[in-house]
């Protein structure tokens, strides 16, 4: 599956878009590393970076939500928490069994399918809420 940021994924908030671009770039790197069966030494740093960056990114969105009193904050935050749990489970699977087809499918489902759909729906709704409130995006 192609993982690339395209204009239709824009949520109209510059900082959030920039982080989404970087996340998708890293997800793409991890996806190819796993599919090419590259060594654990290569896969694990990618995974660690991604996990850390995802936390930073979610925090950025949540700070916007708090600052502008976003009414769906709790719901959106719960989705981020779910992502973090699923990510940790995938990492454990990788540590235990390596990049098996099952782990790759689960990882793709979360990082590509879930994440892109989260951007298009949940983050897009946040962007639409923030846009009129932030003078300079
Ligand atoms: Fe989000």
mmCIF file of C-alpha atoms and ligand atoms in Angstrom:
data_model
loop_
_atom_site.group_PDB
_atom_site.id
_atom_site.type_symbol
_atom_site.label_atom_id
_atom_site.label_comp_id
_atom_site.label_asym_id
_atom_site.label_seq_id
_atom_site.Cartn_x
_atom_site.Cartn_y
_atom_site.Cartn_z
ATOM 1 C CA UNK A 1 0.000 0.000 0.000
ATOM 2 C CA UNK A 2 1.238 3.450 -0.885
ATOM 3 C CA UNK A 3 1.900 5.635 2.171
ATOM 4 C CA UNK A 4 2.271 9.222 1.204
ATOM 5 C CA UNK A 5 0.930 12.516 2.439
ATOM 6 C CA UNK A 6 -1.248 14.156 -0.181
ATOM 7 C CA UNK A 7 -3.063 17.497 -0.109
ATOM 8 C CA UNK A 8 -6.404 15.814 0.556
ATOM 9 C CA UNK A 9 -5.002 14.778 3.964
ATOM 10 C CA UNK A 10 -4.508 18.408 4.969
ATOM 11 C CA UNK A 11 -6.303 19.452 8.156
ATOM 12 C CA UNK A 12 -5.507 23.132 7.470
ATOM 13 C CA UNK A 13 -3.269 23.559 10.502
ATOM 14 C CA UNK A 14 0.343 23.937 9.411
ATOM 15 C CA UNK A 15 2.010 22.400 12.458
ATOM 16 C CA UNK A 16 -0.289 19.356 12.464
ATOM 17 C CA UNK A 17 0.096 18.830 8.710
ATOM 18 C CA UNK A 18 3.894 18.973 9.035
ATOM 19 C CA UNK A 19 3.841 16.292 11.728
ATOM 20 C CA UNK A 20 1.460 14.108 9.729
ATOM 21 C CA UNK A 21 3.843 14.329 6.758
ATOM 22 C CA UNK A 22 6.791 13.263 8.877
ATOM 23 C CA UNK A 23 4.806 10.441 10.475
ATOM 24 C CA UNK A 24 3.698 9.088 7.108
ATOM 25 C CA UNK A 25 7.259 9.299 5.804
ATOM 26 C CA UNK A 26 8.477 7.259 8.778
ATOM 27 C CA UNK A 27 5.576 4.799 8.517
ATOM 28 C CA UNK A 28 6.494 4.226 4.899
ATOM 29 C CA UNK A 29 10.110 3.543 5.932
ATOM 30 C CA UNK A 30 9.030 1.044 8.552
ATOM 31 C CA UNK A 31 6.612 -0.637 6.165
ATOM 32 C CA UNK A 32 9.281 -1.213 3.523
ATOM 33 C CA UNK A 33 11.826 -2.355 6.095
ATOM 34 C CA UNK A 34 9.421 -4.984 7.411
ATOM 35 C CA UNK A 35 8.307 -6.132 3.968
ATOM 36 C CA UNK A 36 11.870 -6.456 2.768
ATOM 37 C CA UNK A 37 12.578 -8.542 5.844
ATOM 38 C CA UNK A 38 15.337 -6.215 6.972
ATOM 39 C CA UNK A 39 17.191 -6.935 10.158
ATOM 40 C CA UNK A 40 15.741 -6.281 13.585
ATOM 41 C CA UNK A 41 18.585 -3.814 14.161
ATOM 42 C CA UNK A 42 17.073 -1.695 11.426
ATOM 43 C CA UNK A 43 13.430 -2.203 12.252
ATOM 44 C CA UNK A 44 13.566 -1.518 15.970
ATOM 45 C CA UNK A 45 15.057 1.989 15.831
ATOM 46 C CA UNK A 46 12.414 2.891 13.219
ATOM 47 C CA UNK A 47 9.720 1.552 15.472
ATOM 48 C CA UNK A 48 11.070 3.362 18.505
ATOM 49 C CA UNK A 49 11.317 6.647 16.669
ATOM 50 C CA UNK A 50 7.776 6.274 15.386
ATOM 51 C CA UNK A 51 6.399 5.463 18.806
ATOM 52 C CA UNK A 52 8.082 8.497 20.355
ATOM 53 C CA UNK A 53 7.109 10.795 17.527
ATOM 54 C CA UNK A 54 3.490 9.642 17.674
ATOM 55 C CA UNK A 55 3.379 10.604 21.357
ATOM 56 C CA UNK A 56 4.819 14.058 20.578
ATOM 57 C CA UNK A 57 2.364 14.480 17.735
ATOM 58 C CA UNK A 58 -0.704 13.471 19.746
ATOM 59 C CA UNK A 59 0.407 15.810 22.501
ATOM 60 C CA UNK A 60 0.604 18.669 19.975
ATOM 61 C CA UNK A 61 -2.987 18.051 18.893
ATOM 62 C CA UNK A 62 -4.161 17.726 22.476
ATOM 63 C CA UNK A 63 -2.512 21.024 23.452
ATOM 64 C CA UNK A 64 -4.470 22.729 20.641
ATOM 65 C CA UNK A 65 -7.655 21.056 21.883
ATOM 66 C CA UNK A 66 -7.121 22.237 25.453
ATOM 67 C CA UNK A 67 -6.072 25.736 24.426
ATOM 68 C CA UNK A 68 -9.141 26.277 22.248
ATOM 69 C CA UNK A 69 -11.528 24.264 24.434
ATOM 70 C CA UNK A 70 -12.363 21.683 21.817
ATOM 71 C CA UNK A 71 -15.647 20.033 22.843
ATOM 72 C CA UNK A 72 -14.640 16.595 21.531
ATOM 73 C CA UNK A 73 -11.315 16.549 23.340
ATOM 74 C CA UNK A 74 -11.982 13.464 25.485
ATOM 75 C CA UNK A 75 -13.200 11.427 22.553
ATOM 76 C CA UNK A 76 -10.259 12.401 20.369
ATOM 77 C CA UNK A 77 -7.768 11.795 23.175
ATOM 78 C CA UNK A 78 -9.248 8.328 23.772
ATOM 79 C CA UNK A 79 -8.528 7.477 20.128
ATOM 80 C CA UNK A 80 -4.896 8.506 20.592
ATOM 81 C CA UNK A 81 -4.688 6.327 23.683
ATOM 82 C CA UNK A 82 -6.109 3.390 21.793
ATOM 83 C CA UNK A 83 -3.473 3.895 19.086
ATOM 84 C CA UNK A 84 -0.681 3.920 21.685
ATOM 85 C CA UNK A 85 -1.927 0.647 23.196
ATOM 86 C CA UNK A 86 -2.232 -1.064 19.843
ATOM 87 C CA UNK A 87 1.215 0.206 18.850
ATOM 88 C CA UNK A 88 2.736 -1.220 22.034
ATOM 89 C CA UNK A 89 1.054 -4.577 21.347
ATOM 90 C CA UNK A 90 2.484 -4.646 17.823
ATOM 91 C CA UNK A 91 5.944 -3.808 19.107
ATOM 92 C CA UNK A 92 5.715 -6.662 21.590
ATOM 93 C CA UNK A 93 4.669 -8.999 18.781
ATOM 94 C CA UNK A 94 7.626 -7.903 16.711
ATOM 95 C CA UNK A 95 10.017 -8.378 19.596
ATOM 96 C CA UNK A 96 8.702 -11.874 20.194
ATOM 97 C CA UNK A 97 8.115 -13.229 16.713
ATOM 98 C CA UNK A 98 9.828 -10.830 14.323
ATOM 99 C CA UNK A 99 8.165 -9.376 11.218
ATOM 100 C CA UNK A 100 5.774 -12.249 10.548
ATOM 101 C CA UNK A 101 2.992 -11.724 7.956
ATOM 102 C CA UNK A 102 0.517 -11.370 10.852
ATOM 103 C CA UNK A 103 2.567 -8.649 12.503
ATOM 104 C CA UNK A 104 2.968 -6.827 9.181
ATOM 105 C CA UNK A 105 -0.793 -6.946 8.547
ATOM 106 C CA UNK A 106 -1.565 -5.698 12.055
ATOM 107 C CA UNK A 107 1.009 -2.958 11.724
ATOM 108 C CA UNK A 108 -0.354 -1.883 8.323
ATOM 109 C CA UNK A 109 -3.876 -1.862 9.681
ATOM 110 C CA UNK A 110 -2.890 0.480 12.462
ATOM 111 C CA UNK A 111 -0.246 2.668 10.893
ATOM 112 C CA UNK A 112 -1.640 2.984 7.401
ATOM 113 C CA UNK A 113 -5.374 2.246 7.415
ATOM 114 C CA UNK A 114 -6.255 3.501 10.900
ATOM 115 C CA UNK A 115 -3.907 6.451 10.884
ATOM 116 C CA UNK A 116 -4.990 7.768 7.458
ATOM 117 C CA UNK A 117 -8.631 7.366 8.371
ATOM 118 C CA UNK A 118 -7.970 9.140 11.697
ATOM 119 C CA UNK A 119 -6.430 12.059 9.775
ATOM 120 C CA UNK A 120 -9.327 12.225 7.321
ATOM 121 C CA UNK A 121 -12.074 12.129 9.927
ATOM 122 C CA UNK A 122 -11.066 12.883 13.535
ATOM 123 C CA UNK A 123 -8.167 15.245 12.778
ATOM 124 C CA UNK A 124 -10.036 16.899 9.903
ATOM 125 C CA UNK A 125 -12.873 17.727 12.324
ATOM 126 C CA UNK A 126 -10.351 19.213 14.746
ATOM 127 C CA UNK A 127 -8.742 21.223 11.930
ATOM 128 C CA UNK A 128 -12.124 22.600 10.857
ATOM 129 C CA UNK A 129 -12.783 23.665 14.452
ATOM 130 C CA UNK A 130 -9.349 25.258 14.895
ATOM 131 C CA UNK A 131 -9.064 27.033 11.569
ATOM 132 C CA UNK A 132 -11.310 30.039 12.312
ATOM 133 C CA UNK A 133 -9.828 30.338 15.819
ATOM 134 C CA UNK A 134 -6.180 30.525 14.857
ATOM 135 C CA UNK A 135 -5.183 33.685 13.048
ATOM 136 C CA UNK A 136 -1.896 32.434 11.710
ATOM 137 C CA UNK A 137 -1.768 28.763 10.880
HETATM 138 FE FE1 LIG B 1 -5.532 13.008 16.175
#
